[in-house]
PDB file of C-alpha atoms in Angstrom:
ATOM      1  CA  ILE A   1       0.153  -0.055   0.185  1.00 91.00           C
ATOM      2  CA  ASP A   2       1.009   3.548  -0.368  1.00 95.00           C
ATOM      3  CA  MET A   3       3.337   4.762   2.738  1.00 96.00           C
ATOM      4  CA  ASN A   4       2.430   8.256   1.890  1.00 96.00           C
ATOM      5  CA  ASP A   5      -1.279   9.078   1.675  1.00 97.00           C
ATOM      6  CA  ALA A   6      -2.111  11.798   2.753  1.00 97.00           C
ATOM      7  CA  ASN A   7      -5.557  11.151   3.871  1.00 98.00           C
ATOM      8  CA  VAL A   8      -4.306   8.769   5.996  1.00 98.00           C
ATOM      9  CA  TYR A   9      -2.166  10.986   7.999  1.00 98.00           C
ATOM     10  CA  GLU A  10      -4.924  14.159   8.008  1.00 98.00           C
ATOM     11  CA  MET A  11      -7.235  11.376   9.764  1.00 98.00           C
ATOM     12  CA  LEU A  12      -4.115  10.570  12.410  1.00 98.00           C
ATOM     13  CA  SER A  13      -3.625  14.438  12.484  1.00 97.00           C
ATOM     14  CA  SER A  14      -7.249  14.974  13.372  1.00 97.00           C
ATOM     15  CA  GLY A  15      -7.520  12.535  16.130  1.00 97.00           C
ATOM     16  CA  TYR A  16      -9.699   9.660  14.488  1.00 97.00           C
ATOM     17  CA  THR A  17      -7.687   7.216  15.639  1.00 97.00           C
ATOM     18  CA  LYS A  18     -10.008   4.917  17.540  1.00 96.00           C
ATOM     19  CA  GLY A  19      -8.764   1.359  16.729  1.00 96.00           C
ATOM     20  CA  VAL A  20      -5.423   2.412  14.982  1.00 97.00           C
ATOM     21  CA  PHE A  21      -2.798   0.530  16.589  1.00 96.00           C
ATOM     22  CA  GLN A  22      -1.148   2.700  19.657  1.00 94.00           C
ATOM     23  CA  CYS A  23      -2.493   5.474  18.152  1.00 96.00           C
ATOM     24  CA  GLU A  24      -5.907   5.358  20.081  1.00 95.00           C
ATOM     25  CA  ALA A  25      -4.553   5.494  23.711  1.00 93.00           C
ATOM     26  CA  THR A  26      -5.422   9.111  24.807  1.00 93.00           C
ATOM     27  CA  PRO A  27      -1.940  10.512  25.315  1.00 92.00           C
ATOM     28  CA  TYR A  28      -0.747   9.261  22.072  1.00 95.00           C
ATOM     29  CA  THR A  29      -3.958  11.122  20.228  1.00 96.00           C
ATOM     30  CA  ASN A  30      -3.521  14.229  22.135  1.00 94.00           C
ATOM     31  CA  LEU A  31      -0.092  14.000  20.775  1.00 94.00           C
ATOM     32  CA  LEU A  32      -0.888  13.481  16.910  1.00 96.00           C
ATOM     33  CA  VAL A  33      -3.449  16.527  17.268  1.00 96.00           C
ATOM     34  CA  LYS A  34      -0.679  18.616  18.508  1.00 94.00           C
ATOM     35  CA  MET A  35       2.195  18.227  16.537  1.00 93.00           C
ATOM     36  CA  GLY A  36       0.402  16.565  13.349  1.00 95.00           C
ATOM     37  CA  VAL A  37       1.874  14.334  10.892  1.00 96.00           C
ATOM     38  CA  LYS A  38       2.485  14.005   6.981  1.00 96.00           C
ATOM     39  CA  ASN A  39       4.536  11.059   6.552  1.00 96.00           C
ATOM     40  CA  LEU A  40       5.959   7.856   8.039  1.00 96.00           C
ATOM     41  CA  ALA A  41       9.343   9.329   9.402  1.00 94.00           C
ATOM     42  CA  GLU A  42       6.971  12.005  11.367  1.00 95.00           C
ATOM     43  CA  LEU A  43       4.894   9.196  12.664  1.00 97.00           C
ATOM     44  CA  SER A  44       7.938   7.160  13.753  1.00 96.00           C
ATOM     45  CA  ALA A  45       8.941  10.468  15.830  1.00 95.00           C
ATOM     46  CA  SER A  46       5.455  10.433  17.666  1.00 95.00           C
ATOM     47  CA  ASN A  47       5.783   6.922  18.584  1.00 94.00           C
ATOM     48  CA  ALA A  48       8.937   7.894  20.311  1.00 91.00           C
ATOM     49  CA  LEU A  49       7.797  11.193  21.568  1.00 92.00           C
ATOM     50  CA  VAL A  50       5.198   9.598  23.528  1.00 91.00           C
ATOM     51  CA  ARG A  51       7.637   8.226  25.653  1.00 83.00           C
ATOM     52  CA  PRO A  52       8.174   9.563  29.195  1.00 74.00           C
ATOM     53  CA  GLY A  53      12.080   9.947  28.301  1.00 67.00           C
ATOM     54  CA  ALA A  54      11.885  11.793  25.246  1.00 77.00           C
ATOM     55  CA  ALA A  55       8.504  13.992  26.177  1.00 75.00           C
ATOM     56  CA  ASN A  56      10.166  15.231  29.375  1.00 72.00           C
ATOM     57  CA  THR A  57      13.418  16.369  27.578  1.00 74.00           C
ATOM     58  CA  ILE A  58      12.958  17.566  23.915  1.00 80.00           C
ATOM     59  CA  GLY A  59       9.050  16.919  23.146  1.00 86.00           C
ATOM     60  CA  LYS A  60       8.284  20.688  23.213  1.00 87.00           C
ATOM     61  CA  ASP A  61      11.733  21.695  21.522  1.00 89.00           C
ATOM     62  CA  TYR A  62      10.901  19.277  18.150  1.00 91.00           C
ATOM     63  CA  ILE A  63       7.158  20.148  17.810  1.00 92.00           C
ATOM     64  CA  ALA A  64       8.076  23.631  18.256  1.00 93.00           C
ATOM     65  CA  ARG A  65      10.612  23.388  15.467  1.00 93.00           C
ATOM     66  CA  LYS A  66       8.685  21.204  13.161  1.00 93.00           C
ATOM     67  CA  GLN A  67       5.909  23.833  13.355  1.00 92.00           C
ATOM     68  CA  GLY A  68       8.244  26.568  12.423  1.00 91.00           C
ATOM     69  CA  ARG A  69       7.992  28.343  16.131  1.00 92.00           C
ATOM     70  CA  GLN A  70      11.776  27.754  17.071  1.00 92.00           C
ATOM     71  CA  ASN A  71      15.146  27.948  15.050  1.00 93.00           C
ATOM     72  CA  ILE A  72      16.547  24.618  14.268  1.00 91.00           C
ATOM     73  CA  ASP A  73      19.708  24.404  16.176  1.00 84.00           C
ATOM     74  CA  TYR A  74      22.613  21.423  15.776  1.00 85.00           C
ATOM     75  CA  LYS A  75      25.126  21.793  18.364  1.00 79.00           C
ATOM     76  CA  HIS A  76      27.679  21.481  15.974  1.00 84.00           C
ATOM     77  CA  GLN A  77      27.540  20.794  12.087  1.00 87.00           C
ATOM     78  CA  VAL A  78      28.831  17.130  12.088  1.00 89.00           C
ATOM     79  CA  MET A  79      25.401  16.066  14.391  1.00 88.00           C
ATOM     80  CA  LYS A  80      23.519  17.714  11.154  1.00 91.00           C
ATOM     81  CA  SER A  81      23.549  14.396   9.277  1.00 90.00           C
ATOM     82  CA  PHE A  82      21.624  12.063  11.821  1.00 91.00           C
ATOM     83  CA  THR A  83      19.459  14.651  13.390  1.00 90.00           C
ATOM     84  CA  GLU A  84      18.260  16.969  10.503  1.00 92.00           C
ATOM     85  CA  GLU A  85      15.292  14.011  10.075  1.00 92.00           C
ATOM     86  CA  THR A  86      14.209  15.078  13.779  1.00 91.00           C
ATOM     87  CA  TYR A  87      14.950  18.578  13.601  1.00 91.00           C
ATOM     88  CA  GLY A  88      18.142  18.777  15.215  1.00 89.00           C
ATOM     89  CA  CYS A  89      16.808  16.767  18.517  1.00 87.00           C
ATOM     90  CA  ILE A  90      18.109  13.611  19.349  1.00 85.00           C
ATOM     91  CA  LEU A  91      14.983  11.669  20.028  1.00 87.00           C
ATOM     92  CA  TYR A  92      16.354   7.708  19.344  1.00 89.00           C
ATOM     93  CA  GLN A  93      18.871   5.534  20.624  1.00 86.00           C
ATOM     94  CA  GLU A  94      20.610   5.287  17.618  1.00 90.00           C
ATOM     95  CA  GLN A  95      21.253   9.117  17.611  1.00 90.00           C
ATOM     96  CA  VAL A  96      22.602   8.743  21.006  1.00 88.00           C
ATOM     97  CA  MET A  97      25.225   6.445  19.769  1.00 91.00           C
ATOM     98  CA  LEU A  98      26.074   8.239  16.381  1.00 93.00           C
ATOM     99  CA  ALA A  99      26.528  11.450  18.751  1.00 91.00           C
ATOM    100  CA  CYS A 100      28.880   9.267  21.184  1.00 93.00           C
ATOM    101  CA  THR A 101      31.140   8.287  18.308  1.00 94.00           C
ATOM    102  CA  GLU A 102      30.676  11.425  15.609  1.00 93.00           C
ATOM    103  CA  LEU A 103      30.633  14.043  18.372  1.00 91.00           C
ATOM    104  CA  GLY A 104      32.552  12.518  21.268  1.00 92.00           C
ATOM    105  CA  GLY A 105      34.868  10.093  19.821  1.00 93.00           C
ATOM    106  CA  MET A 106      34.298   7.026  21.255  1.00 93.00           C
ATOM    107  CA  THR A 107      34.048   3.603  19.904  1.00 94.00           C
ATOM    108  CA  MET A 108      31.137   2.185  18.258  1.00 94.00           C
ATOM    109  CA  ALA A 109      31.356  -0.805  21.095  1.00 94.00           C
ATOM    110  CA  GLU A 110      31.641   1.861  23.736  1.00 92.00           C
ATOM    111  CA  ALA A 111      28.597   3.649  22.378  1.00 92.00           C
ATOM    112  CA  ASP A 112      26.574   0.443  22.361  1.00 91.00           C
ATOM    113  CA  LYS A 113      27.029  -0.173  25.875  1.00 88.00           C
ATOM    114  CA  VAL A 114      25.768   3.527  26.661  1.00 86.00           C
ATOM    115  CA  ARG A 115      22.688   2.356  24.508  1.00 83.00           C
ATOM    116  CA  LYS A 116      22.214  -0.669  26.624  1.00 83.00           C
ATOM    117  CA  ILE A 117      22.153   1.831  29.684  1.00 80.00           C
ATOM    118  CA  ILE A 118      19.390   3.474  27.790  1.00 73.00           C
ATOM    119  CA  GLY A 119      17.344   0.681  26.282  1.00 68.00           C
ATOM    120  CA  LYS A 120      17.258  -1.556  29.778  1.00 71.00           C
ATOM    121  CA  LYS A 121      16.328   1.767  31.683  1.00 63.00           C
ATOM    122  CA  LYS A 122      19.227   1.630  34.153  1.00 63.00           C
ATOM    123  CA  ASP A 123      20.349   3.915  36.369  1.00 64.00           C
ATOM    124  CA  ALA A 124      22.027   7.079  34.938  1.00 63.00           C
ATOM    125  CA  LYS A 125      24.926   6.549  37.354  1.00 72.00           C
ATOM    126  CA  GLU A 126      25.937   4.024  35.400  1.00 72.00           C
ATOM    127  CA  PHE A 127      26.831   6.605  32.514  1.00 74.00           C
ATOM    128  CA  ALA A 128      29.237   8.108  35.049  1.00 78.00           C
ATOM    129  CA  VAL A 129      31.837   5.733  33.626  1.00 80.00           C
ATOM    130  CA  PHE A 130      31.612   7.164  29.577  1.00 87.00           C
ATOM    131  CA  GLN A 131      30.947  10.935  30.980  1.00 87.00           C
ATOM    132  CA  ASP A 132      34.375  12.190  31.247  1.00 88.00           C
ATOM    133  CA  LYS A 133      35.319  10.211  27.906  1.00 89.00           C
ATOM    134  CA  PHE A 134      32.448  11.320  25.942  1.00 91.00           C
ATOM    135  CA  ILE A 135      33.182  15.451  27.236  1.00 91.00           C
ATOM    136  CA  GLU A 136      36.701  15.119  26.596  1.00 91.00           C
ATOM    137  CA  GLY A 137      36.154  13.974  22.885  1.00 92.00           C
ATOM    138  CA  ALA A 138      33.347  16.285  22.064  1.00 91.00           C
ATOM    139  CA  LYS A 139      35.433  19.592  23.169  1.00 89.00           C
ATOM    140  CA  ARG A 140      36.958  19.053  19.751  1.00 89.00           C
ATOM    141  CA  TYR A 141      33.986  20.544  18.187  1.00 90.00           C
ATOM    142  CA  ILE A 142      31.971  21.962  21.094  1.00 89.00           C
ATOM    143  CA  SER A 143      32.594  23.902  24.313  1.00 90.00           C
ATOM    144  CA  LYS A 144      32.751  21.746  27.363  1.00 91.00           C
ATOM    145  CA  GLU A 145      29.260  23.350  29.283  1.00 91.00           C
ATOM    146  CA  GLN A 146      27.354  22.263  25.727  1.00 90.00           C
ATOM    147  CA  ALA A 147      29.090  18.859  26.189  1.00 91.00           C
ATOM    148  CA  GLU A 148      27.831  18.453  29.442  1.00 90.00           C
ATOM    149  CA  GLN A 149      24.322  19.806  28.652  1.00 88.00           C
ATOM    150  CA  LEU A 150      24.371  17.264  25.857  1.00 86.00           C
ATOM    151  CA  TRP A 151      25.486  14.515  28.545  1.00 85.00           C
ATOM    152  CA  ARG A 152      22.844  15.778  30.917  1.00 83.00           C
ATOM    153  CA  ASP A 153      19.997  15.230  27.901  1.00 78.00           C
ATOM    154  CA  PHE A 154      21.600  11.607  27.073  1.00 78.00           C
ATOM    155  CA  GLU A 155      20.764  10.979  31.304  1.00 77.00           C
ATOM    156  CA  ALA A 156      17.523  11.859  30.912  1.00 73.00           C
ATOM    157  CA  HIS A 157      16.878   9.574  28.104  1.00 68.00           C
ATOM    158  CA  ALA A 158      17.860   6.609  30.439  1.00 65.00           C
ATOM    159  CA  GLY A 159      14.371   7.465  31.470  1.00 61.00           C
ATOM    160  CA  TYR A 160      12.683   5.818  28.949  1.00 62.00           C
ATOM    161  CA  SER A 161      14.012   6.537  25.101  1.00 67.00           C
ATOM    162  CA  PHE A 162      13.344   4.672  22.192  1.00 80.00           C
ATOM    163  CA  ASN A 163      15.092   3.086  19.668  1.00 86.00           C
ATOM    164  CA  ARG A 164      14.004   4.228  16.092  1.00 92.00           C
ATOM    165  CA  SER A 165      14.137   0.253  14.551  1.00 92.00           C
ATOM    166  CA  HIS A 166      11.067  -0.358  17.196  1.00 92.00           C
ATOM    167  CA  ALA A 167       9.467   3.176  16.241  1.00 95.00           C
ATOM    168  CA  VAL A 168       9.217   2.215  12.651  1.00 96.00           C
ATOM    169  CA  ALA A 169       8.165  -0.997  13.077  1.00 96.00           C
ATOM    170  CA  TYR A 170       5.508  -0.360  15.390  1.00 96.00           C
ATOM    171  CA  SER A 171       4.750   2.790  13.455  1.00 97.00           C
ATOM    172  CA  MET A 172       4.040   0.431  10.024  1.00 97.00           C
ATOM    173  CA  LEU A 173       1.511  -1.056  12.038  1.00 97.00           C
ATOM    174  CA  SER A 174       0.189   1.819  13.072  1.00 98.00           C
ATOM    175  CA  TYR A 175      -0.210   3.362   9.435  1.00 98.00           C
ATOM    176  CA  TRP A 176      -1.091  -0.300   8.190  1.00 98.00           C
ATOM    177  CA  THR A 177      -4.650  -0.157  10.581  1.00 97.00           C
ATOM    178  CA  ALA A 178      -5.011   3.784   9.800  1.00 98.00           C
ATOM    179  CA  TRP A 179      -5.398   2.875   6.231  1.00 98.00           C
ATOM    180  CA  LEU A 180      -7.423   0.177   6.318  1.00 98.00           C
ATOM    181  CA  LYS A 181      -9.937   2.195   8.795  1.00 98.00           C
ATOM    182  CA  HIS A 182      -9.732   4.737   6.325  1.00 97.00           C
ATOM    183  CA  TYR A 183     -10.471   3.001   3.051  1.00 97.00           C
ATOM    184  CA  TYR A 184     -12.356  -0.565   4.484  1.00 97.00           C
ATOM    185  CA  PRO A 185     -14.254   1.426   7.585  1.00 97.00           C
ATOM    186  CA  ILE A 186     -16.848  -1.119   7.593  1.00 96.00           C
ATOM    187  CA  GLU A 187     -14.834  -4.048   7.583  1.00 97.00           C
ATOM    188  CA  PHE A 188     -12.380  -2.609   9.997  1.00 97.00           C
ATOM    189  CA  VAL A 189     -15.254  -1.682  12.722  1.00 96.00           C
ATOM    190  CA  PHE A 190     -16.361  -4.990  12.465  1.00 95.00           C
ATOM    191  CA  ALA A 191     -13.176  -7.083  12.959  1.00 95.00           C
ATOM    192  CA  LEU A 192     -12.665  -4.296  15.867  1.00 94.00           C
ATOM    193  CA  LEU A 193     -16.172  -5.035  17.349  1.00 93.00           C
ATOM    194  CA  LYS A 194     -15.944  -9.027  16.659  1.00 92.00           C
ATOM    195  CA  ASN A 195     -12.341  -9.362  18.831  1.00 92.00           C
ATOM    196  CA  GLU A 196     -12.816  -6.580  21.444  1.00 89.00           C
ATOM    197  CA  GLY A 197     -14.258  -8.333  24.620  1.00 86.00           C
ATOM    198  CA  ASN A 198     -13.901  -5.257  27.085  1.00 89.00           C
ATOM    199  CA  LYS A 199     -17.451  -3.683  27.279  1.00 90.00           C
ATOM    200  CA  ASP A 200     -16.542   0.085  27.526  1.00 91.00           C
ATOM    201  CA  THR A 201     -14.085  -0.129  24.761  1.00 92.00           C
ATOM    202  CA  ARG A 202     -16.592  -1.980  22.481  1.00 92.00           C
ATOM    203  CA  THR A 203     -19.027   0.966  23.426  1.00 93.00           C
ATOM    204  CA  GLU A 204     -16.387   3.269  22.391  1.00 94.00           C
ATOM    205  CA  TYR A 205     -16.151   1.255  19.121  1.00 95.00           C
ATOM    206  CA  LEU A 206     -19.997   1.476  18.471  1.00 95.00           C
ATOM    207  CA  LEU A 207     -20.121   5.476  18.784  1.00 95.00           C
ATOM    208  CA  GLU A 208     -17.155   5.278  16.368  1.00 96.00           C
ATOM    209  CA  ALA A 209     -19.228   3.106  14.056  1.00 96.00           C
ATOM    210  CA  LYS A 210     -21.966   6.143  14.537  1.00 95.00           C
ATOM    211  CA  ARG A 211     -19.603   8.738  13.580  1.00 95.00           C
ATOM    212  CA  LEU A 212     -18.276   6.738  10.512  1.00 95.00           C
ATOM    213  CA  GLY A 213     -21.853   6.417   9.555  1.00 96.00           C
ATOM    214  CA  ILE A 214     -22.214   2.853   9.898  1.00 95.00           C
ATOM    215  CA  LYS A 215     -25.202   1.451  11.129  1.00 93.00           C
ATOM    216  CA  VAL A 216     -25.114  -1.509  13.447  1.00 91.00           C
ATOM    217  CA  LEU A 217     -28.402  -3.862  14.139  1.00 89.00           C
ATOM    218  CA  LEU A 218     -28.908  -4.314  18.006  1.00 86.00           C
ATOM    219  CA  PRO A 219     -29.032  -8.353  18.652  1.00 86.00           C
ATOM    220  CA  HIS A 220     -32.534  -9.879  17.233  1.00 90.00           C
ATOM    221  CA  VAL A 221     -34.098 -13.145  17.773  1.00 92.00           C
ATOM    222  CA  ASN A 222     -34.881 -13.144  14.266  1.00 89.00           C
ATOM    223  CA  GLU A 223     -32.049 -11.334  12.446  1.00 82.00           C
ATOM    224  CA  SER A 224     -28.484 -11.778  11.811  1.00 74.00           C
TER     225      SER A 224
END
């Protein structure tokens, strides 16, 4: 299917997310409405931005830069190649790794250890082993103060940041379910109602069916 269908992204950005994989959670729906998504890269970014680690650090900056309300700032031009798509913000674990190697002069093995600390949501104190090495290496390009601030951002990521490979895979499922909902609403709503066991959630899906103009017959002894 076409992964660049503007109608699908418009539906998500308008908050019509009921039944869409992951996106139907209230915090996620609110984020989509607030930031708007126009392609898979932005949808993937939203999947990472809804996580506490990113939301509490660069979430506001990402949205402001995306919407043209804040200038895009790269700590150094060496970081542009791997942060341009996220408006100069470090959003994914893979970007943390590249900052460690490209800016901090660390080896990929060391950067992977930093990633593991982030991925397993370990105590940020474990970062201390690598902090001095990163700051010393980054001083080739940026000031010590800037390097220290960047490292504090990495520590905040340990709260819960996402890796891009997961964000993209999850967003593919989100897009596929959104595409099906947009182009095959009757079949989509039928599948939701048939497979949903929670009474309250089923009621929400019935209300969504009504919004979509789909008539759902009540149970009847003489009719299917």
